[in-house]
Amino acid sequence: MLTAFWAPCRFAHYFVICGIDTETGLEPDELVCLCWNLTEWENFEQSPLKRTFKSKVLAHYPENVEWNPFDRDAVNMLCMPKGLSFRTQADAREPQFHSFLITREDGSRTYGFVHTFYEEVTSSQICSAMQTLYQMHQAENPSSAAGYDASRDTLYVSKALCLITPMPFMHACRRFLSQLHRAITAPSPPPLPLESYIHNILYEVPLPPPGRSLKFHGVYEPIVCQRPGPGELPVADFPLGQTFTLLGVENLVQLFTCTLLEMQILLYSQDYQQLMTVAEGITTLLFPFQWQHVYVPILPASLLHFLDAPVPYLMGLQSKEGTDRSKLELPQEANLCFVDIDNHCIELPEDFPQFPNKPEFIQELNEVLLRFGIYPVEGTPLTSTPQALRELEDDGRNGNLEGEQLAMLELLQGNATLEKLQALTKRTGVHVEALRGIGGGGEGLGGRTGFEEEELRNAKLNVQLREVFACRFTTMFADYEAFVIQSAPDLESWLTNREQMHNFDKASFLSDQPEPYLPFLSHFIETQMFATFIDNKIMSQWEEKEPLLRVFDGRIDKARLYNVRAPNLRSSNYQKCTILKESAQAIEQRLMKIDHTAIHPHLLDMKIGQGKYVQGFFPKLQSDVLSVGPTNSNRWSNRTATAQRRKDRHRQRTEHLTLDNDLKEKYMQEARSLGKNLRQPKLSDLSPAVIAQTNWKFVEGLLKECRMKTKRMLVEKMGREAVELGHGEANITGLEENTLIASLCDLLERIWSHGLQVKQGKSALWSHLMHYQAREEKLEQQQAEHIQSMGEIKTDVGRARAWIRLSLEKKLLSQHLKRLLSHTALTKKLYKRYAFLRCEDEKEQFLFHLLSLNTVDYFCFTSVFTTIMIPYHAVIIPIKKLSNAMTTSNPWVCVSGELGDSGVMQIPKNVLEMTFDCHNLGKLTTVQLGHDNSGLLAKWLVDCVMVRNEITGHTYKFPCGRWLGKGVDDGSLERVLIGELALPSAEEDCGRGCRTPDMQRSPGQTRRVKPTSGQIQDAIGEAVNNICKHFHKPEKERGSLTILLCGEVGLVWALEQFFNNGFKSARLFQKTVFVWDFVEKAVAYMESADQMGDMQETTEPLGLTCVSLCRYVSAINSTSRNIGKDGKFQLLVCLGARDHLLPQWLPLLVECPVIQRMYEESALLRDRTTVNALIAVLQTLDDFPITLEASLIKGIDL
């Protein structure tokens, strides 16, 4: 067959006729009953005219196309999704139009366009069968209204004409099919037999070349379609204006965001064409990204089980008239976006990030719609009136008039004489045709018909709306190439190692984005569509760029030429699209000047006498003339064949340089299937074996997704821990971590929703937990009760996510779920045999993957639920061998964390422990411990304080190892202790090697080891460096600054070592001298009357510095707190760092004569070079706004 080499460029691949098969008669359609949730009995309860009967493909031409095999069952199912419809002469019989698409397993699409009309039934067998059905129905239902009577009524049945095309030229196909229908209903026969027109569109009308327009001929009028050029947005012919009208701008932007984040999306409408219009509209707006998951805009009844799919999907479900949404039972709704098109409303999933710059984005879309006469009304769908449209089309401000015409029209409209003339012509009935031509009346510009005007308007509106969306991505991802990691030397090594490779530097990319964008972007860059986009970018270095990527990269390059902003300087300021007029003009020019005209329909070599014209009936076509294309190849087919041969030669030359195509395709499918399971359901084969195989693919996909997600969480978390241990740079932020955990919650919900016997509320996991809790007394009942008592969480989905986060933080997620699934009787009751949770091997592997998360520490519950009340338990542990276990004084404690502090709380005497409820403190950082020094046994040597979060189980240890009491140690009655997270004893041995590093501990216990001069200088540099790193992190990721200042290797500890080096602290027969004693003596020296006189003669800044040091020391000494001498030194360092005074105070202390009495000659403080180096290091802190915890500076009045 000669069509084999050039037919991929044909406008249409198949022409199909579906309807009633008079030989098989009336067959009830059980699958459509299933779609309406009808039992077979309920179907028979209905009037026979309202029942569902099977349709068949009556004919299709050609028989088969090699690269697009004809799928009879799928096409029949989608051409007539409700089966056959019967009517009588008393019923409305308006023709209907709808579209559909079939997505093949490789993701490629074929479009179908269907014109359904009613044709009189001439078969006496069918009429008598319907009569019999009515008689039986009336016998069983005597009260039913009179129905069909063959002697009185004319019976009509639906028939569908369908074109199947490779590209979505919806308007052109609709007009062609409409003209075919007109030809059989017209009183006179068409100019040519119908075979001529069908043969013409199948074999002689090519696809328009890129950037060109094409005119071909229908039965009565010519039809024009155009195709965007290589640099333009790809073809999209479904009316976006209608999508906005149906949903409203706000709802559509929310739906668009759900689609980008790959949630499950279910469209719901009575109208098949509306389902298709919204689905195609929303996927069209994704440019440059593409939907990678299940895509079925019209879900046939046979595939209703696909709503059980535990994967992202975008599906359309037809609603039955009068059906209440609440009665629609969906298997899972935890991550579902439900779009009720007919009622103009959507239901969104929980934890839903907003699209960046959403208010400004909506405003720009509204402006575009207003220019085309579509008026947004708050809270209702958009409206568009024909009069408003005509007025707006006539308005030159919309760009509908060009240059001279617009100027001339404005001149004439302002002319008073012309206005009088117009009034006169109206009274006399004379028309001013020339002015009408300019103003847009009559046929419109260029002599276009009303049809063409409407199509042009739709095309211009489509492209301008799409450009607004595309501009958002061009702005957000302008610098994406800088973060693509291209590490493979060739395509083969990249494809084989794709799973192990990091292709995009997500952490660096996010750190470069404006903060308001982060909630959305952190989720979006984890999606499959973004991963595929980056894969295509990497592969473009070895093979031709994917078309969407080529267009997108071209736009970014163009934007860079005109963009004056500094590279990498990201702004959240909204940038409007600047090419709206340009893009609309390109389409108008193509439609104004037709580039190509296809061959006209012509007479074929047909048998005479067949297919005779009978008004109202579609004739039986002569299949022999429609089964093959023309034998004389025209210029178009020759040109196509030559191009094809050229491609074949190029492929043969390059074959030895590239992978074997089959192998490459295998790798590509594997690479692109990471994170997604089944690309597309098969519509035609619906055997139990195929359904079982589909479910098995789901199970395998869920397990693979679990493995990938847990591995990613571990690798990223371990990466951060390695940084904390001093190896390399961090590659995950708290925002990313939260995104990964939210993704894990979504995965668990999808696993628990797979194969449910009966829908169990919106969260299948929470429902399972509640069933288990009702039967068992265990499974951390207290944990579930904590979650239930949290008033902040209002839904079962929220409770399930809180439970997952809490279990993960407690390192009990795998253990809890294992115990939950160990109740096999309950699992069998809740789940079907094919469900993931009933596949034993996969379930065990799944729990093992979750168990691996126990090797790292998460604070995903504590950091998210920040406002809840949490019970804490505190215990003070004294060193009993060296002091009294109890104290006669009144002890108190104040616990502080990253989110606040508990306030001072008195500890009951002789108890040394207490439980208290407090707002979530976050990760605990410090404990203030003290007493009032009353009674005989007031001196107290404390080993540590232990504080436990009673909900998460996290226990913090706050080491002390020093005295609290007057006349002992440094005389302190209170100390600030720094915390470390303590391991549960059972995990002490097995978990230590891979757990999160300890938090900084209090600096009291390590004083006995004297570091060398070099070690001291290194410690100061490291402490200052850590503070600088702290401020270079995003604000939400910084953690506690107190630890960096006062922790074991913090700034205070490092400076203490510096001041203690060479310090003459030991005095024979005298008490120990502390660094604070040196500071006090130096300040006293400065404050002496003659010394202050000398100071006044020095430069003004030095005098002011001296005053500030004296003032700060005086304020610390006069505080009511009994913090001891080391505590006072710590406070001075912290205040000096906060107010950027440390580098100024050091020279004063070094120059003071007191230093010679209290420090040895070799002391670091007496080495001018070392001191100058220290000053230079401390000056780097002047750039940062250091804020101190209230627990550190309480009682200081400065």
mmCIF file of C-alpha atoms in Angstrom, residues 335-625:
data_model
loop_
_atom_site.group_PDB
_atom_site.id
_atom_site.type_symbol
_atom_site.label_atom_id
_atom_site.label_comp_id
_atom_site.label_asym_id
_atom_site.label_seq_id
_atom_site.Cartn_x
_atom_site.Cartn_y
_atom_site.Cartn_z
ATOM 1 C CA ASN A 335 -5.011 13.709 47.599
ATOM 2 C CA LEU A 336 -7.922 14.300 45.219
ATOM 3 C CA CYS A 337 -8.867 17.497 43.402
ATOM 4 C CA PHE A 338 -12.547 17.075 42.486
ATOM 5 C CA VAL A 339 -13.752 19.428 39.729
ATOM 6 C CA ASP A 340 -17.536 19.767 39.409
ATOM 7 C CA ILE A 341 -17.683 21.493 36.023
ATOM 8 C CA ASP A 342 -21.466 21.851 35.825
ATOM 9 C CA ASN A 343 -21.685 23.535 39.234
ATOM 10 C CA HIS A 344 -18.518 25.605 38.671
ATOM 11 C CA CYS A 345 -16.771 24.484 41.852
ATOM 12 C CA ILE A 346 -13.733 22.463 42.916
ATOM 13 C CA GLU A 347 -12.718 20.597 46.079
ATOM 14 C CA LEU A 348 -9.005 20.905 46.853
ATOM 15 C CA PRO A 349 -6.705 18.538 48.756
ATOM 16 C CA GLU A 350 -5.328 19.577 52.135
ATOM 17 C CA ASP A 351 -1.825 21.076 52.589
ATOM 18 C CA PHE A 352 -2.067 22.833 49.271
ATOM 19 C CA PRO A 353 0.649 25.413 48.358
ATOM 20 C CA GLN A 354 -0.467 28.441 46.342
ATOM 21 C CA PHE A 355 0.918 29.255 42.906
ATOM 22 C CA PRO A 356 3.552 32.044 43.102
ATOM 23 C CA ASN A 357 2.223 35.598 42.652
ATOM 24 C CA LYS A 358 -1.294 34.183 42.447
ATOM 25 C CA PRO A 359 -3.225 37.507 42.892
ATOM 26 C CA GLU A 360 -1.192 39.294 40.193
ATOM 27 C CA PHE A 361 -1.407 36.226 37.951
ATOM 28 C CA ILE A 362 -5.203 36.137 38.243
ATOM 29 C CA GLN A 363 -5.345 39.877 37.572
ATOM 30 C CA GLU A 364 -3.378 39.507 34.323
ATOM 31 C CA LEU A 365 -5.608 36.623 33.170
ATOM 32 C CA ASN A 366 -8.696 38.716 33.930
ATOM 33 C CA GLU A 367 -7.308 41.548 31.807
ATOM 34 C CA VAL A 368 -6.825 39.212 28.827
ATOM 35 C CA LEU A 369 -10.362 37.803 29.217
ATOM 36 C CA LEU A 370 -11.862 41.290 29.487
ATOM 37 C CA ARG A 371 -10.212 42.294 26.207
ATOM 38 C CA PHE A 372 -12.183 39.473 24.576
ATOM 39 C CA GLY A 373 -15.476 40.357 26.253
ATOM 40 C CA ILE A 374 -15.427 37.662 28.935
ATOM 41 C CA TYR A 375 -16.323 39.295 32.219
ATOM 42 C CA PRO A 376 -15.218 37.705 35.497
ATOM 43 C CA VAL A 377 -17.805 37.935 38.252
ATOM 44 C CA GLU A 378 -16.584 37.137 41.780
ATOM 45 C CA GLY A 379 -17.822 33.763 43.026
ATOM 46 C CA THR A 380 -19.563 32.840 39.731
ATOM 47 C CA PRO A 381 -18.384 31.500 36.401
ATOM 48 C CA LEU A 382 -17.304 33.996 33.773
ATOM 49 C CA THR A 383 -19.978 35.420 31.507
ATOM 50 C CA SER A 384 -19.815 36.510 27.900
ATOM 51 C CA THR A 385 -22.626 38.217 26.012
ATOM 52 C CA PRO A 386 -22.811 38.251 22.192
ATOM 53 C CA GLN A 387 -23.455 42.013 22.215
ATOM 54 C CA ALA A 388 -20.434 42.594 24.451
ATOM 55 C CA LEU A 389 -18.324 40.441 22.157
ATOM 56 C CA ARG A 390 -19.418 42.361 19.091
ATOM 57 C CA GLU A 391 -18.696 45.665 20.824
ATOM 58 C CA LEU A 392 -15.295 44.474 21.908
ATOM 59 C CA GLU A 393 -14.442 43.027 18.494
ATOM 60 C CA ASP A 394 -15.385 46.379 16.976
ATOM 61 C CA ASP A 395 -13.162 48.190 19.486
ATOM 62 C CA GLY A 396 -9.838 49.033 17.889
ATOM 63 C CA ARG A 397 -8.151 49.075 21.295
ATOM 64 C CA ASN A 398 -8.185 45.271 21.167
ATOM 65 C CA GLY A 399 -5.867 45.287 18.203
ATOM 66 C CA ASN A 400 -8.574 44.035 15.830
ATOM 67 C CA LEU A 401 -7.897 46.908 13.424
ATOM 68 C CA GLU A 402 -4.532 47.592 11.882
ATOM 69 C CA GLY A 403 -2.637 50.859 11.294
ATOM 70 C CA GLU A 404 -4.403 53.056 8.732
ATOM 71 C CA GLN A 405 -7.843 51.520 9.261
ATOM 72 C CA LEU A 406 -7.749 52.206 12.994
ATOM 73 C CA ALA A 407 -6.547 55.794 12.519
ATOM 74 C CA MET A 408 -9.204 56.394 9.852
ATOM 75 C CA LEU A 409 -11.980 54.926 11.994
ATOM 76 C CA GLU A 410 -10.988 57.076 15.009
ATOM 77 C CA LEU A 411 -10.926 60.177 12.765
ATOM 78 C CA LEU A 412 -14.346 59.433 11.265
ATOM 79 C CA GLN A 413 -15.916 58.557 14.605
ATOM 80 C CA GLY A 414 -14.927 61.966 15.971
ATOM 81 C CA ASN A 415 -16.458 63.785 12.987
ATOM 82 C CA ALA A 416 -19.734 65.627 13.774
ATOM 83 C CA THR A 417 -20.747 65.873 10.093
ATOM 84 C CA LEU A 418 -20.377 62.121 9.660
ATOM 85 C CA GLU A 419 -22.478 61.487 12.759
ATOM 86 C CA LYS A 420 -25.342 63.535 11.216
ATOM 87 C CA LEU A 421 -24.922 61.622 7.964
ATOM 88 C CA GLN A 422 -25.112 58.309 9.808
ATOM 89 C CA ALA A 423 -28.321 59.401 11.575
ATOM 90 C CA LEU A 424 -29.825 60.363 8.213
ATOM 91 C CA THR A 425 -28.892 57.041 6.567
ATOM 92 C CA LYS A 426 -30.498 55.125 9.446
ATOM 93 C CA ARG A 427 -33.811 56.951 8.886
ATOM 94 C CA THR A 428 -33.722 56.363 5.111
ATOM 95 C CA GLY A 429 -32.492 52.744 5.336
ATOM 96 C CA VAL A 430 -29.304 53.408 3.336
ATOM 97 C CA HIS A 431 -26.126 51.612 4.557
ATOM 98 C CA VAL A 432 -22.625 53.060 4.522
ATOM 99 C CA GLU A 433 -20.857 49.876 3.433
ATOM 100 C CA ALA A 434 -17.331 51.299 3.382
ATOM 101 C CA LEU A 435 -17.540 52.375 7.003
ATOM 102 C CA ARG A 436 -19.041 49.034 8.011
ATOM 103 C CA GLY A 437 -16.051 47.331 6.401
ATOM 104 C CA ILE A 438 -13.721 49.368 8.554
ATOM 105 C CA GLY A 439 -15.723 49.079 11.734
ATOM 106 C CA GLY A 440 -15.974 45.317 11.681
ATOM 107 C CA GLY A 441 -19.586 44.728 10.644
ATOM 108 C CA GLY A 442 -20.889 42.447 7.908
ATOM 109 C CA GLU A 443 -18.521 39.671 7.013
ATOM 110 C CA GLY A 444 -15.706 41.113 9.106
ATOM 111 C CA LEU A 445 -12.136 41.874 8.154
ATOM 112 C CA GLY A 446 -10.864 40.325 4.968
ATOM 113 C CA GLY A 447 -14.354 39.071 4.054
ATOM 114 C CA ARG A 448 -14.318 36.349 6.699
ATOM 115 C CA THR A 449 -17.511 34.519 7.597
ATOM 116 C CA GLY A 450 -18.997 34.503 11.088
ATOM 117 C CA PHE A 451 -17.568 30.999 11.624
ATOM 118 C CA GLU A 452 -14.088 32.162 10.676
ATOM 119 C CA GLU A 453 -14.380 35.269 12.867
ATOM 120 C CA GLU A 454 -15.314 33.113 15.851
ATOM 121 C CA GLU A 455 -12.450 30.689 15.173
ATOM 122 C CA LEU A 456 -9.966 33.544 14.809
ATOM 123 C CA ARG A 457 -11.199 35.075 18.064
ATOM 124 C CA ASN A 458 -10.875 31.731 19.867
ATOM 125 C CA ALA A 459 -7.401 31.164 18.443
ATOM 126 C CA LYS A 460 -6.210 34.614 19.532
ATOM 127 C CA LEU A 461 -7.724 34.228 22.998
ATOM 128 C CA ASN A 462 -6.188 30.740 23.319
ATOM 129 C CA VAL A 463 -2.692 31.849 22.452
ATOM 130 C CA GLN A 464 -2.778 34.953 24.665
ATOM 131 C CA LEU A 465 -3.978 32.988 27.714
ATOM 132 C CA ARG A 466 -1.326 30.317 27.078
ATOM 133 C CA GLU A 467 1.372 32.975 26.723
ATOM 134 C CA VAL A 468 0.479 34.375 30.166
ATOM 135 C CA PHE A 469 0.971 30.902 31.691
ATOM 136 C CA ALA A 470 4.148 30.224 29.687
ATOM 137 C CA CYS A 471 5.580 33.571 30.810
ATOM 138 C CA ARG A 472 5.256 32.502 34.455
ATOM 139 C CA PHE A 473 7.489 29.477 33.838
ATOM 140 C CA THR A 474 9.953 31.493 31.750
ATOM 141 C CA THR A 475 10.294 33.850 34.714
ATOM 142 C CA MET A 476 10.482 31.172 37.426
ATOM 143 C CA PHE A 477 12.911 28.887 35.569
ATOM 144 C CA ALA A 478 14.972 31.494 33.734
ATOM 145 C CA ASP A 479 18.211 30.147 35.261
ATOM 146 C CA TYR A 480 17.306 26.448 35.491
ATOM 147 C CA GLU A 481 20.185 25.392 33.205
ATOM 148 C CA ALA A 482 22.729 26.549 35.800
ATOM 149 C CA PHE A 483 21.473 23.849 38.191
ATOM 150 C CA VAL A 484 21.325 20.915 35.748
ATOM 151 C CA ILE A 485 24.005 18.362 36.665
ATOM 152 C CA GLN A 486 25.489 16.782 33.533
ATOM 153 C CA SER A 487 27.860 14.156 34.849
ATOM 154 C CA ALA A 488 27.600 11.311 32.329
ATOM 155 C CA PRO A 489 30.125 11.122 29.461
ATOM 156 C CA ASP A 490 27.632 9.636 26.971
ATOM 157 C CA LEU A 491 23.967 8.771 26.533
ATOM 158 C CA GLU A 492 24.394 5.046 27.189
ATOM 159 C CA SER A 493 26.109 5.511 30.562
ATOM 160 C CA TRP A 494 23.537 8.141 31.540
ATOM 161 C CA LEU A 495 20.592 5.885 30.678
ATOM 162 C CA THR A 496 22.033 2.860 32.465
ATOM 163 C CA ASN A 497 22.833 4.840 35.635
ATOM 164 C CA ARG A 498 19.843 7.172 35.557
ATOM 165 C CA GLU A 499 18.382 5.917 38.834
ATOM 166 C CA GLN A 500 21.563 6.584 40.823
ATOM 167 C CA MET A 501 22.279 10.011 39.349
ATOM 168 C CA HIS A 502 21.393 13.427 40.718
ATOM 169 C CA ASN A 503 20.409 15.435 37.664
ATOM 170 C CA PHE A 504 19.370 18.705 39.278
ATOM 171 C CA ASP A 505 20.847 20.651 42.205
ATOM 172 C CA LYS A 506 17.554 21.189 44.003
ATOM 173 C CA ALA A 507 18.930 22.747 47.192
ATOM 174 C CA SER A 508 20.968 25.364 45.332
ATOM 175 C CA PHE A 509 18.085 26.102 42.985
ATOM 176 C CA LEU A 510 15.692 26.680 45.906
ATOM 177 C CA SER A 511 18.196 28.835 47.763
ATOM 178 C CA ASP A 512 18.294 31.072 44.675
ATOM 179 C CA GLN A 513 14.502 31.591 44.563
ATOM 180 C CA PRO A 514 12.410 34.321 46.232
ATOM 181 C CA GLU A 515 11.037 33.088 49.553
ATOM 182 C CA PRO A 516 7.329 33.405 48.553
ATOM 183 C CA TYR A 517 7.951 30.912 45.711
ATOM 184 C CA LEU A 518 9.462 28.197 47.904
ATOM 185 C CA PRO A 519 6.342 26.366 49.196
ATOM 186 C CA PHE A 520 5.228 25.737 45.607
ATOM 187 C CA LEU A 521 8.631 25.186 43.979
ATOM 188 C CA SER A 522 9.890 22.771 46.651
ATOM 189 C CA HIS A 523 6.922 20.500 45.832
ATOM 190 C CA PHE A 524 7.024 21.028 42.089
ATOM 191 C CA ILE A 525 10.679 20.071 41.546
ATOM 192 C CA GLU A 526 9.879 16.660 43.111
ATOM 193 C CA THR A 527 7.295 15.832 40.421
ATOM 194 C CA GLN A 528 7.697 13.396 37.555
ATOM 195 C CA MET A 529 6.953 16.076 34.959
ATOM 196 C CA PHE A 530 9.868 18.184 36.211
ATOM 197 C CA ALA A 531 12.168 15.127 36.343
ATOM 198 C CA THR A 532 11.242 14.277 32.727
ATOM 199 C CA PHE A 533 11.862 17.890 31.687
ATOM 200 C CA ILE A 534 15.381 17.761 33.194
ATOM 201 C CA ASP A 535 15.986 14.331 31.619
ATOM 202 C CA ASN A 536 15.089 15.783 28.221
ATOM 203 C CA LYS A 537 17.480 18.668 28.838
ATOM 204 C CA ILE A 538 20.360 16.305 29.643
ATOM 205 C CA MET A 539 19.624 14.071 26.628
ATOM 206 C CA SER A 540 19.574 17.102 24.343
ATOM 207 C CA GLN A 541 23.389 17.155 24.448
ATOM 208 C CA TRP A 542 23.430 13.831 22.564
ATOM 209 C CA GLU A 543 20.270 13.957 20.429
ATOM 210 C CA GLU A 544 17.787 16.433 18.965
ATOM 211 C CA LYS A 545 16.001 18.595 21.508
ATOM 212 C CA GLU A 546 12.480 17.628 22.490
ATOM 213 C CA PRO A 547 10.171 20.200 20.747
ATOM 214 C CA LEU A 548 8.700 21.787 23.892
ATOM 215 C CA LEU A 549 12.167 22.110 25.418
ATOM 216 C CA ARG A 550 13.493 23.723 22.249
ATOM 217 C CA VAL A 551 10.753 26.368 22.303
ATOM 218 C CA PHE A 552 11.210 27.016 26.043
ATOM 219 C CA ASP A 553 15.001 27.355 25.832
ATOM 220 C CA GLY A 554 14.577 29.709 22.882
ATOM 221 C CA ARG A 555 12.302 31.916 24.953
ATOM 222 C CA ILE A 556 14.731 31.985 27.860
ATOM 223 C CA ASP A 557 17.586 32.972 25.523
ATOM 224 C CA LYS A 558 15.431 35.728 24.053
ATOM 225 C CA ALA A 559 14.422 36.970 27.507
ATOM 226 C CA ARG A 560 18.082 37.150 28.533
ATOM 227 C CA LEU A 561 18.824 39.507 25.641
ATOM 228 C CA TYR A 562 16.247 42.010 26.893
ATOM 229 C CA ASN A 563 16.564 41.391 30.619
ATOM 230 C CA VAL A 564 18.759 43.888 32.411
ATOM 231 C CA ARG A 565 18.585 42.269 35.847
ATOM 232 C CA ALA A 566 21.777 40.860 37.267
ATOM 233 C CA PRO A 567 22.047 37.097 36.808
ATOM 234 C CA ASN A 568 21.088 35.042 39.866
ATOM 235 C CA LEU A 569 19.377 38.042 41.472
ATOM 236 C CA ARG A 570 15.894 36.636 41.979
ATOM 237 C CA SER A 571 12.932 38.891 42.579
ATOM 238 C CA SER A 572 9.359 38.037 43.482
ATOM 239 C CA ASN A 573 8.100 41.126 41.612
ATOM 240 C CA TYR A 574 5.480 40.100 39.065
ATOM 241 C CA GLN A 575 6.480 40.470 35.415
ATOM 242 C CA LYS A 576 3.654 40.657 32.903
ATOM 243 C CA CYS A 577 3.805 38.878 29.561
ATOM 244 C CA THR A 578 5.054 41.250 26.849
ATOM 245 C CA ILE A 579 4.385 39.228 23.670
ATOM 246 C CA LEU A 580 0.591 38.894 23.743
ATOM 247 C CA LYS A 581 -0.045 41.096 20.709
ATOM 248 C CA GLU A 582 2.837 39.576 18.763
ATOM 249 C CA SER A 583 1.592 36.006 19.304
ATOM 250 C CA ALA A 584 -1.992 36.874 18.312
ATOM 251 C CA GLN A 585 -0.784 38.655 15.160
ATOM 252 C CA ALA A 586 1.157 35.565 14.021
ATOM 253 C CA ILE A 587 -2.071 33.527 14.070
ATOM 254 C CA GLU A 588 -4.108 36.250 12.367
ATOM 255 C CA GLN A 589 -1.565 36.597 9.580
ATOM 256 C CA ARG A 590 -1.629 32.857 8.890
ATOM 257 C CA LEU A 591 -5.420 32.817 8.720
ATOM 258 C CA MET A 592 -5.568 35.989 6.604
ATOM 259 C CA LYS A 593 -3.103 34.645 4.029
ATOM 260 C CA ILE A 594 -3.610 30.941 3.332
ATOM 261 C CA ASP A 595 -0.298 29.215 2.642
ATOM 262 C CA HIS A 596 -1.518 25.884 1.220
ATOM 263 C CA THR A 597 -4.673 24.585 -0.387
ATOM 264 C CA ALA A 598 -5.323 20.847 -0.471
ATOM 265 C CA ILE A 599 -6.596 18.961 -3.515
ATOM 266 C CA HIS A 600 -10.331 19.464 -4.064
ATOM 267 C CA PRO A 601 -12.663 16.501 -3.524
ATOM 268 C CA HIS A 602 -13.292 14.803 -6.843
ATOM 269 C CA LEU A 603 -15.223 11.905 -8.375
ATOM 270 C CA LEU A 604 -13.810 8.472 -7.603
ATOM 271 C CA ASP A 605 -13.917 5.297 -9.615
ATOM 272 C CA MET A 606 -17.094 3.986 -7.974
ATOM 273 C CA LYS A 607 -19.681 1.392 -8.784
ATOM 274 C CA ILE A 608 -22.869 2.932 -10.097
ATOM 275 C CA GLY A 609 -26.063 2.400 -8.131
ATOM 276 C CA GLN A 610 -24.570 1.870 -4.685
ATOM 277 C CA GLY A 611 -24.964 4.375 -1.857
ATOM 278 C CA LYS A 612 -28.013 6.041 -3.366
ATOM 279 C CA TYR A 613 -28.950 9.332 -1.652
ATOM 280 C CA VAL A 614 -31.907 9.092 0.752
ATOM 281 C CA GLN A 615 -32.606 12.203 2.824
ATOM 282 C CA GLY A 616 -31.982 11.719 6.566
ATOM 283 C CA PHE A 617 -30.000 8.480 6.192
ATOM 284 C CA PHE A 618 -26.246 8.084 6.127
ATOM 285 C CA PRO A 619 -25.550 5.838 3.116
ATOM 286 C CA LYS A 620 -23.590 2.607 3.126
ATOM 287 C CA LEU A 621 -20.213 3.690 1.763
ATOM 288 C CA GLN A 622 -18.281 1.824 -0.913
ATOM 289 C CA SER A 623 -15.395 0.406 1.113
ATOM 290 C CA ASP A 624 -13.209 -0.518 -1.864
ATOM 291 C CA VAL A 625 -12.612 3.136 -2.803
#
